[in-house]
Amino acid sequence: MGRIKKEKDEEEVYRPSLNDIKNKSIRHKLAVKERVRKKKEKKEIRKQRKEEGAEPGVPHTIESLREPDETVLDPNDPRNDERIEETQIDLQTDEFSSYFNMEYEPKVLITFCDNPTTKTRIFGVELCRIIPNSMFRYRGRSTIKKIVKRAVDKKFTDILIINEDQRKPNGLLLIHLPEGPTAFFRLSNVKITKDLNKSHKEINSHRPEVILNNFTTRLGSRVARMLASIFHYSPEFKGRRVVTFHNQRDYIFFRHHRYEFSPTAKPKLRELGPRFTLRLEYIQEGTFDTKLGEYEWIKSGRRRQVEFSRRKFNL
């Protein structure tokens, strides 16, 4: 009897791999039983933890497992006081310091790739409505270097060039004048006002407010300043329009809203459009130059200068 019981215990311990079973129907039944068994085990573990009075576990997310970044600027951390002081000194002398000191008003040129399609043209026109003191021009056959030279002569402060692929906008090149830097963003999920079933007539001519959210690192601060510098530093609150750049996992979500306050009801937020997502590909020193230009930062996968990790965020 003891020998028979020992053999049964060995049979219960030994579980053959599902890949070793040739019969498909039997393999499927065993896989279902295995899932049910694991589910029961997890349920028993949770029940036991609850009876013991243990605190409920916190679910893991990509944000909670984020790899630490030395350039994160957290004012609540006393260890970052010296780093924050160094960053503030750099911000006082960078290419955007004159804008934040209100020494000039932004003047933005918006243009396109060669022979843009209808959606790309409409997208450029809507950006022109949102960005104060901006105008769009067709590029024609001019190279980017010629466009930069003409824009500097005509006192433009920034250039936005919209690229497209397969008849859809897929890239945004932002050049700060006259000395750079240049940033290229991957453009995705573009929804113009018509796609959102909205009317472009709701967009008034008042200068919008700009919200830059969750840019926590040194690189993120630089990108945020670059995006802010294409809008006027003095918004007109009468228009009740707000433009938001929200960074999450290095994806920059753009939204354009109009808000309303009522003494009897809750505040209302109405999306006006367009809507799109940006992903930083690289930042280059100076104006656009693919041959001799030096890169400040390049996304992993382009020239392998940054190690790739899903849990490492750069902005």
C-alpha angles and dihedrals in degrees: 000000000000091000092051091050091050092052091050091052090052090050091052093049095047113076116175118227115260090232089063092061112090098190109090098205093049090046090052093049092050091048090053091049090050092053091049091049093051091047091054091048092053090048092052091048091052091047091050092048090050092051090050090053096243119162116256114263121253112237116242117244133174089254094052091048093046114144112243116260120206092212097058108124107215112170091195092062110083090204089067096059094099093044092049090050091052091048092051090053090051091049090055091058104034127107093270098050093096090054094051089046086058093239094141142012117243118252112190130196116205118196140156145227120271113302099352121206125242096266092050092050092049090048090053092049091051091050087052089055092051100044112068119233093013132132134187127224132180112251099217112180097326119127121235092251091056091048090052092050093050092045092053090050090052092049098249114160100199141018127209116195117188116207126195140198129189089005093302132102107256108159142038123199115196118193121185113210143260100002104011152198107211124208129188120202129191106234121212143156092032113184117179121205093266092054089055092052090242132132120243088212089078090068106096126199097249118118110260129229115249124220120191110190134189100358095144107157131071091254090047090053090053092049091047092052090049092052093044093052094068090063127068114267092223111062123200105233091192089077092057091213123139131188117204131198106188118185118207122164090342092305112119112211117202121206132171118202143169118214131205131197123205128183091220104037139041120276113275127218118199122188114226103181167228104129126192145146128235129203118189113235101173146337118219129195114243124000125325113309120146095183107043102014119115118227122226093191136000126191117246111267096037102075100345094243092131122055112240120239129151090217096052117088121190102194 
